[in-house]
Amino acid sequence: MKNDIRRRREASDLSQADLAEAVGVTRQTINAIERDRYDPSIELAFKLALFFDCHIEEIFDPDVDLG
Amino acid sequence: MIPDVSPESRLEKVRFYRRLLYGCLAVGIVGFLVAETLEYPLVAVTVYWGGLFGMLAVKFGTSVRLFDERDRALERRASNVTMYLVGGALIVAAPAVFVLEATGRYEAPPAVSGAIFGFSMMFLLFGAVFLVLRYRP
């Protein structure tokens, strides 16, 4: 699942460790999400949206359709 | 003095405790194998349980979060792949061994029979746990 966590994090001048600390996961998890290698849980997605003060769909692009 | 609670400091702590945790486990297992090889079974079991207890003490004794949802997701995927591999091997090998034994062409060593029995029991347990989780109220 594509996301723009890296862009938002860098725009906020935060390190992966800072963001990881803020949302309660390890730095490796933030790194994996940024590299599209791990899709976060709903709970973590909400935490990230809350942290960046936006909606989940503004951060994540699920690239799915109902067909 | 104000303690260093920066993310970098926290990461260092996580690294330290994770190394300590895996170190305890490694010492327990390696110590067990060495003592068992040297024929000190009591020492082997004591070292093994010591290592295991140390690992659990680190895991539950620290306030630092050592594992998160991604670690759990990786564990689930690893378990899934393992079950597929073992299940596939069992589906192919178990009937073949039984047929070969029944026809007298092959006598499976006790280790092979034990492994087939053990893995079969594991899948039986898996099925039972799956049903409980599937139909629990």
PDB file of C-alpha atoms in Angstrom:
ATOM      1  CA  MET A   1       0.000   0.000   0.000  1.00  0.00           C
ATOM      2  CA  LYS A   2       1.500   3.305  -1.140  1.00  0.00           C
ATOM      3  CA  ASN A   3       1.863   6.084   1.398  1.00  0.00           C
ATOM      4  CA  ASP A   4       3.534   9.442   1.843  1.00  0.00           C
ATOM      5  CA  ILE A   5       4.764   8.991   5.394  1.00  0.00           C
ATOM      6  CA  ARG A   6       8.353   9.767   4.420  1.00  0.00           C
ATOM      7  CA  ARG A   7       7.403  13.061   2.786  1.00  0.00           C
ATOM      8  CA  ARG A   8       5.275  14.127   5.740  1.00  0.00           C
ATOM      9  CA  ARG A   9       7.924  13.066   8.241  1.00  0.00           C
ATOM     10  CA  GLU A  10      10.704  14.892   6.449  1.00  0.00           C
ATOM     11  CA  ALA A  11       8.476  17.948   6.055  1.00  0.00           C
ATOM     12  CA  SER A  12       8.038  17.911   9.821  1.00  0.00           C
ATOM     13  CA  ASP A  13      11.811  17.560  10.238  1.00  0.00           C
ATOM     14  CA  LEU A  14      11.459  14.319  12.147  1.00  0.00           C
ATOM     15  CA  SER A  15      13.637  11.242  12.151  1.00  0.00           C
ATOM     16  CA  GLN A  16      12.174   7.757  11.827  1.00  0.00           C
ATOM     17  CA  ALA A  17      13.034   7.283  15.494  1.00  0.00           C
ATOM     18  CA  ASP A  18      11.075  10.411  16.439  1.00  0.00           C
ATOM     19  CA  LEU A  19       7.991   9.238  14.568  1.00  0.00           C
ATOM     20  CA  ALA A  20       8.340   5.698  15.893  1.00  0.00           C
ATOM     21  CA  GLU A  21       8.511   7.037  19.425  1.00  0.00           C
ATOM     22  CA  ALA A  22       5.459   9.230  18.850  1.00  0.00           C
ATOM     23  CA  VAL A  23       3.213   6.421  17.589  1.00  0.00           C
ATOM     24  CA  GLY A  24       4.634   3.650  19.810  1.00  0.00           C
ATOM     25  CA  VAL A  25       6.359   1.321  17.371  1.00  0.00           C
ATOM     26  CA  THR A  26       9.954   0.495  16.492  1.00  0.00           C
ATOM     27  CA  ARG A  27      12.007   2.541  14.018  1.00  0.00           C
ATOM     28  CA  GLN A  28      12.193  -0.536  11.777  1.00  0.00           C
ATOM     29  CA  THR A  29       8.411  -0.551  11.481  1.00  0.00           C
ATOM     30  CA  ILE A  30       8.340   3.066  10.311  1.00  0.00           C
ATOM     31  CA  ASN A  31      11.122   2.252   7.848  1.00  0.00           C
ATOM     32  CA  ALA A  32       9.177  -0.770   6.530  1.00  0.00           C
ATOM     33  CA  ILE A  33       5.992   1.289   6.114  1.00  0.00           C
ATOM     34  CA  GLU A  34       7.851   4.037   4.242  1.00  0.00           C
ATOM     35  CA  ARG A  35       9.324   1.444   1.891  1.00  0.00           C
ATOM     36  CA  ASP A  36       5.871  -0.130   1.272  1.00  0.00           C
ATOM     37  CA  ARG A  37       7.090  -3.347   2.808  1.00  0.00           C
ATOM     38  CA  TYR A  38       4.598  -3.405   5.645  1.00  0.00           C
ATOM     39  CA  ASP A  39       0.957  -2.359   5.779  1.00  0.00           C
ATOM     40  CA  PRO A  40       0.179  -1.009   9.254  1.00  0.00           C
ATOM     41  CA  SER A  41      -2.789  -2.092  11.329  1.00  0.00           C
ATOM     42  CA  ILE A  42      -5.882   0.106  11.386  1.00  0.00           C
ATOM     43  CA  GLU A  43      -4.888   1.243  14.858  1.00  0.00           C
ATOM     44  CA  LEU A  44      -1.419   2.338  13.765  1.00  0.00           C
ATOM     45  CA  ALA A  45      -2.821   3.974  10.624  1.00  0.00           C
ATOM     46  CA  PHE A  46      -5.175   6.018  12.820  1.00  0.00           C
ATOM     47  CA  LYS A  47      -2.286   6.974  15.098  1.00  0.00           C
ATOM     48  CA  LEU A  48      -0.250   8.154  12.113  1.00  0.00           C
ATOM     49  CA  ALA A  49      -3.206  10.132  10.764  1.00  0.00           C
ATOM     50  CA  LEU A  50      -3.750  11.651  14.187  1.00  0.00           C
ATOM     51  CA  PHE A  51      -0.072  12.529  14.459  1.00  0.00           C
ATOM     52  CA  PHE A  52       0.003  14.237  11.060  1.00  0.00           C
ATOM     53  CA  ASP A  53      -3.419  15.780  11.695  1.00  0.00           C
ATOM     54  CA  CYS A  54      -5.072  14.429   8.572  1.00  0.00           C
ATOM     55  CA  HIS A  55      -7.348  11.622   7.370  1.00  0.00           C
ATOM     56  CA  ILE A  56      -6.027   8.106   6.820  1.00  0.00           C
ATOM     57  CA  GLU A  57      -6.809   8.218   3.091  1.00  0.00           C
ATOM     58  CA  GLU A  58      -4.653  11.325   2.756  1.00  0.00           C
ATOM     59  CA  ILE A  59      -1.644   9.298   3.884  1.00  0.00           C
ATOM     60  CA  PHE A  60      -2.384   5.870   2.425  1.00  0.00           C
ATOM     61  CA  ASP A  61      -3.370   4.970  -1.111  1.00  0.00           C
ATOM     62  CA  PRO A  62      -4.816   1.452  -0.959  1.00  0.00           C
ATOM     63  CA  ASP A  63      -5.029   1.158  -4.766  1.00  0.00           C
ATOM     64  CA  VAL A  64      -8.062  -1.142  -4.633  1.00  0.00           C
ATOM     65  CA  ASP A  65     -11.354  -1.237  -6.488  1.00  0.00           C
ATOM     66  CA  LEU A  66     -14.601  -3.095  -5.912  1.00  0.00           C
ATOM     67  CA  GLY A  67     -14.534  -4.829  -9.269  1.00  0.00           C
TER      68      GLY A  67
ATOM     69  CA  MET B   1      20.225  15.013  36.548  1.00  0.00           C
ATOM     70  CA  ILE B   2      17.590  14.692  33.807  1.00  0.00           C
ATOM     71  CA  PRO B   3      17.520  11.217  32.222  1.00  0.00           C
ATOM     72  CA  ASP B   4      18.085  11.006  28.463  1.00  0.00           C
ATOM     73  CA  VAL B   5      14.692  10.037  27.013  1.00  0.00           C
ATOM     74  CA  SER B   6      15.368  11.010  23.391  1.00  0.00           C
ATOM     75  CA  PRO B   7      14.215   8.604  20.650  1.00  0.00           C
ATOM     76  CA  GLU B   8      17.867   7.751  19.952  1.00  0.00           C
ATOM     77  CA  SER B   9      18.406   6.865  23.600  1.00  0.00           C
ATOM     78  CA  ARG B  10      15.251   4.764  23.567  1.00  0.00           C
ATOM     79  CA  LEU B  11      16.468   2.980  20.427  1.00  0.00           C
ATOM     80  CA  GLU B  12      19.767   2.207  22.124  1.00  0.00           C
ATOM     81  CA  LYS B  13      17.846   0.743  25.040  1.00  0.00           C
ATOM     82  CA  VAL B  14      15.695  -1.371  22.706  1.00  0.00           C
ATOM     83  CA  ARG B  15      18.815  -2.662  20.961  1.00  0.00           C
ATOM     84  CA  PHE B  16      20.458  -3.447  24.284  1.00  0.00           C
ATOM     85  CA  TYR B  17      17.469  -5.308  25.713  1.00  0.00           C
ATOM     86  CA  ARG B  18      16.813  -7.210  22.498  1.00  0.00           C
ATOM     87  CA  ARG B  19      20.448  -8.340  22.411  1.00  0.00           C
ATOM     88  CA  LEU B  20      20.179  -9.307  26.075  1.00  0.00           C
ATOM     89  CA  LEU B  21      16.985 -11.245  25.391  1.00  0.00           C
ATOM     90  CA  TYR B  22      18.385 -13.195  22.443  1.00  0.00           C
ATOM     91  CA  GLY B  23      21.693 -13.602  24.302  1.00  0.00           C
ATOM     92  CA  CYS B  24      19.938 -15.300  27.220  1.00  0.00           C
ATOM     93  CA  LEU B  25      18.184 -17.650  24.821  1.00  0.00           C
ATOM     94  CA  ALA B  26      21.425 -18.426  22.959  1.00  0.00           C
ATOM     95  CA  VAL B  27      23.323 -19.080  26.199  1.00  0.00           C
ATOM     96  CA  GLY B  28      20.527 -21.386  27.363  1.00  0.00           C
ATOM     97  CA  ILE B  29      20.454 -23.422  24.156  1.00  0.00           C
ATOM     98  CA  VAL B  30      24.223 -23.542  23.531  1.00  0.00           C
ATOM     99  CA  GLY B  31      24.856 -24.259  27.219  1.00  0.00           C
ATOM    100  CA  PHE B  32      22.323 -27.059  27.107  1.00  0.00           C
ATOM    101  CA  LEU B  33      23.939 -28.649  24.048  1.00  0.00           C
ATOM    102  CA  VAL B  34      27.475 -28.320  25.448  1.00  0.00           C
ATOM    103  CA  ALA B  35      26.583 -29.698  28.883  1.00  0.00           C
ATOM    104  CA  GLU B  36      24.545 -32.490  27.307  1.00  0.00           C
ATOM    105  CA  THR B  37      27.487 -33.411  25.058  1.00  0.00           C
ATOM    106  CA  LEU B  38      29.775 -33.461  28.094  1.00  0.00           C
ATOM    107  CA  GLU B  39      27.201 -35.697  29.813  1.00  0.00           C
ATOM    108  CA  TYR B  40      26.077 -33.300  32.529  1.00  0.00           C
ATOM    109  CA  PRO B  41      22.322 -33.595  32.023  1.00  0.00           C
ATOM    110  CA  LEU B  42      21.368 -31.794  35.229  1.00  0.00           C
ATOM    111  CA  VAL B  43      23.644 -28.856  34.400  1.00  0.00           C
ATOM    112  CA  ALA B  44      22.266 -28.857  30.841  1.00  0.00           C
ATOM    113  CA  VAL B  45      18.671 -28.525  31.998  1.00  0.00           C
ATOM    114  CA  THR B  46      19.597 -25.947  34.645  1.00  0.00           C
ATOM    115  CA  VAL B  47      21.447 -23.770  32.123  1.00  0.00           C
ATOM    116  CA  TYR B  48      18.601 -24.141  29.619  1.00  0.00           C
ATOM    117  CA  TRP B  49      15.937 -23.098  32.111  1.00  0.00           C
ATOM    118  CA  GLY B  50      18.204 -20.297  33.336  1.00  0.00           C
ATOM    119  CA  GLY B  51      18.512 -18.937  29.809  1.00  0.00           C
ATOM    120  CA  LEU B  52      14.798 -19.240  29.208  1.00  0.00           C
ATOM    121  CA  PHE B  53      13.942 -17.586  32.519  1.00  0.00           C
ATOM    122  CA  GLY B  54      16.427 -14.797  31.721  1.00  0.00           C
ATOM    123  CA  MET B  55      14.765 -14.257  28.342  1.00  0.00           C
ATOM    124  CA  LEU B  56      11.310 -14.038  29.901  1.00  0.00           C
ATOM    125  CA  ALA B  57      12.621 -11.759  32.660  1.00  0.00           C
ATOM    126  CA  VAL B  58      14.026  -9.348  30.054  1.00  0.00           C
ATOM    127  CA  LYS B  59      10.878  -9.510  27.923  1.00  0.00           C
ATOM    128  CA  PHE B  60       8.414  -8.851  30.722  1.00  0.00           C
ATOM    129  CA  GLY B  61      10.708  -6.985  33.117  1.00  0.00           C
ATOM    130  CA  THR B  62      11.589  -3.997  30.991  1.00  0.00           C
ATOM    131  CA  SER B  63       9.332  -1.007  30.414  1.00  0.00           C
ATOM    132  CA  VAL B  64      10.847  -0.572  26.948  1.00  0.00           C
ATOM    133  CA  ARG B  65       8.716  -1.873  24.072  1.00  0.00           C
ATOM    134  CA  LEU B  66      10.907  -4.536  22.473  1.00  0.00           C
ATOM    135  CA  PHE B  67       8.458  -5.836  19.860  1.00  0.00           C
ATOM    136  CA  ASP B  68       5.553  -4.283  18.000  1.00  0.00           C
ATOM    137  CA  GLU B  69       2.793  -5.186  15.550  1.00  0.00           C
ATOM    138  CA  ARG B  70       5.224  -5.703  12.659  1.00  0.00           C
ATOM    139  CA  ASP B  71       7.171  -8.279  14.691  1.00  0.00           C
ATOM    140  CA  ARG B  72       3.905 -10.088  15.388  1.00  0.00           C
ATOM    141  CA  ALA B  73       2.952  -9.917  11.696  1.00  0.00           C
ATOM    142  CA  LEU B  74       6.334 -11.385  10.747  1.00  0.00           C
ATOM    143  CA  GLU B  75       5.838 -14.167  13.298  1.00  0.00           C
ATOM    144  CA  ARG B  76       2.422 -14.963  11.797  1.00  0.00           C
ATOM    145  CA  ARG B  77       3.854 -15.082   8.265  1.00  0.00           C
ATOM    146  CA  ALA B  78       6.801 -17.234   9.366  1.00  0.00           C
ATOM    147  CA  SER B  79       4.418 -19.616  11.161  1.00  0.00           C
ATOM    148  CA  ASN B  80       2.223 -19.764   8.076  1.00  0.00           C
ATOM    149  CA  VAL B  81       5.113 -20.593   5.747  1.00  0.00           C
ATOM    150  CA  THR B  82       6.430 -23.190   8.206  1.00  0.00           C
ATOM    151  CA  MET B  83       3.022 -24.849   8.453  1.00  0.00           C
ATOM    152  CA  TYR B  84       2.750 -24.970   4.650  1.00  0.00           C
ATOM    153  CA  LEU B  85       6.217 -26.494   4.288  1.00  0.00           C
ATOM    154  CA  VAL B  86       5.760 -29.070   7.041  1.00  0.00           C
ATOM    155  CA  GLY B  87       2.189 -29.802   5.941  1.00  0.00           C
ATOM    156  CA  GLY B  88       3.271 -30.300   2.337  1.00  0.00           C
ATOM    157  CA  ALA B  89       6.106 -32.610   3.346  1.00  0.00           C
ATOM    158  CA  LEU B  90       3.789 -34.561   5.631  1.00  0.00           C
ATOM    159  CA  ILE B  91       1.076 -34.967   2.983  1.00  0.00           C
ATOM    160  CA  VAL B  92       3.610 -36.395   0.531  1.00  0.00           C
ATOM    161  CA  ALA B  93       5.838 -38.390   2.886  1.00  0.00           C
ATOM    162  CA  ALA B  94       3.456 -39.936   5.418  1.00  0.00           C
ATOM    163  CA  PRO B  95       1.315 -42.029   3.009  1.00  0.00           C
ATOM    164  CA  ALA B  96       4.429 -43.068   1.061  1.00  0.00           C
ATOM    165  CA  VAL B  97       6.136 -44.317   4.224  1.00  0.00           C
ATOM    166  CA  PHE B  98       3.019 -46.227   5.330  1.00  0.00           C
ATOM    167  CA  VAL B  99       2.597 -47.876   1.911  1.00  0.00           C
ATOM    168  CA  LEU B 100       6.278 -48.796   1.662  1.00  0.00           C
ATOM    169  CA  GLU B 101       6.190 -50.255   5.174  1.00  0.00           C
ATOM    170  CA  ALA B 102       2.967 -52.168   4.459  1.00  0.00           C
ATOM    171  CA  THR B 103       4.464 -53.701   1.332  1.00  0.00           C
ATOM    172  CA  GLY B 104       7.664 -54.581   3.177  1.00  0.00           C
ATOM    173  CA  ARG B 105       9.875 -52.524   0.882  1.00  0.00           C
ATOM    174  CA  TYR B 106      11.017 -50.086   3.532  1.00  0.00           C
ATOM    175  CA  GLU B 107      11.289 -50.039   7.295  1.00  0.00           C
ATOM    176  CA  ALA B 108      11.114 -46.474   8.595  1.00  0.00           C
ATOM    177  CA  PRO B 109      13.556 -45.708  11.406  1.00  0.00           C
ATOM    178  CA  PRO B 110      11.951 -44.755  14.743  1.00  0.00           C
ATOM    179  CA  ALA B 111      13.021 -41.113  14.223  1.00  0.00           C
ATOM    180  CA  VAL B 112      10.999 -40.882  10.992  1.00  0.00           C
ATOM    181  CA  SER B 113       7.938 -42.558  12.512  1.00  0.00           C
ATOM    182  CA  GLY B 114       8.259 -40.288  15.534  1.00  0.00           C
ATOM    183  CA  ALA B 115       8.526 -37.189  13.353  1.00  0.00           C
ATOM    184  CA  ILE B 116       5.436 -38.181  11.335  1.00  0.00           C
ATOM    185  CA  PHE B 117       3.510 -38.840  14.542  1.00  0.00           C
ATOM    186  CA  GLY B 118       4.696 -35.593  16.127  1.00  0.00           C
ATOM    187  CA  PHE B 119       3.846 -33.421  13.124  1.00  0.00           C
ATOM    188  CA  SER B 120       0.480 -35.166  12.741  1.00  0.00           C
ATOM    189  CA  MET B 121      -0.333 -34.347  16.353  1.00  0.00           C
ATOM    190  CA  MET B 122       0.744 -30.751  15.783  1.00  0.00           C
ATOM    191  CA  PHE B 123      -1.695 -30.412  12.874  1.00  0.00           C
ATOM    192  CA  LEU B 124      -4.424 -32.081  14.944  1.00  0.00           C
ATOM    193  CA  LEU B 125      -3.825 -29.499  17.657  1.00  0.00           C
ATOM    194  CA  PHE B 126      -3.805 -26.748  15.020  1.00  0.00           C
ATOM    195  CA  GLY B 127      -7.186 -27.946  13.767  1.00  0.00           C
ATOM    196  CA  ALA B 128      -8.625 -28.003  17.286  1.00  0.00           C
ATOM    197  CA  VAL B 129      -7.349 -24.499  18.079  1.00  0.00           C
ATOM    198  CA  PHE B 130      -8.611 -23.233  14.717  1.00  0.00           C
ATOM    199  CA  LEU B 131     -12.099 -24.602  15.410  1.00  0.00           C
ATOM    200  CA  VAL B 132     -12.152 -23.101  18.884  1.00  0.00           C
ATOM    201  CA  LEU B 133     -11.148 -19.685  17.499  1.00  0.00           C
ATOM    202  CA  ARG B 134     -13.577 -20.015  14.578  1.00  0.00           C
ATOM    203  CA  TYR B 135     -16.642 -20.915  16.612  1.00  0.00           C
ATOM    204  CA  ARG B 136     -15.984 -19.215  19.929  1.00  0.00           C
ATOM    205  CA  PRO B 137     -18.927 -17.119  21.077  1.00  0.00           C
TER     206      PRO B 137
END
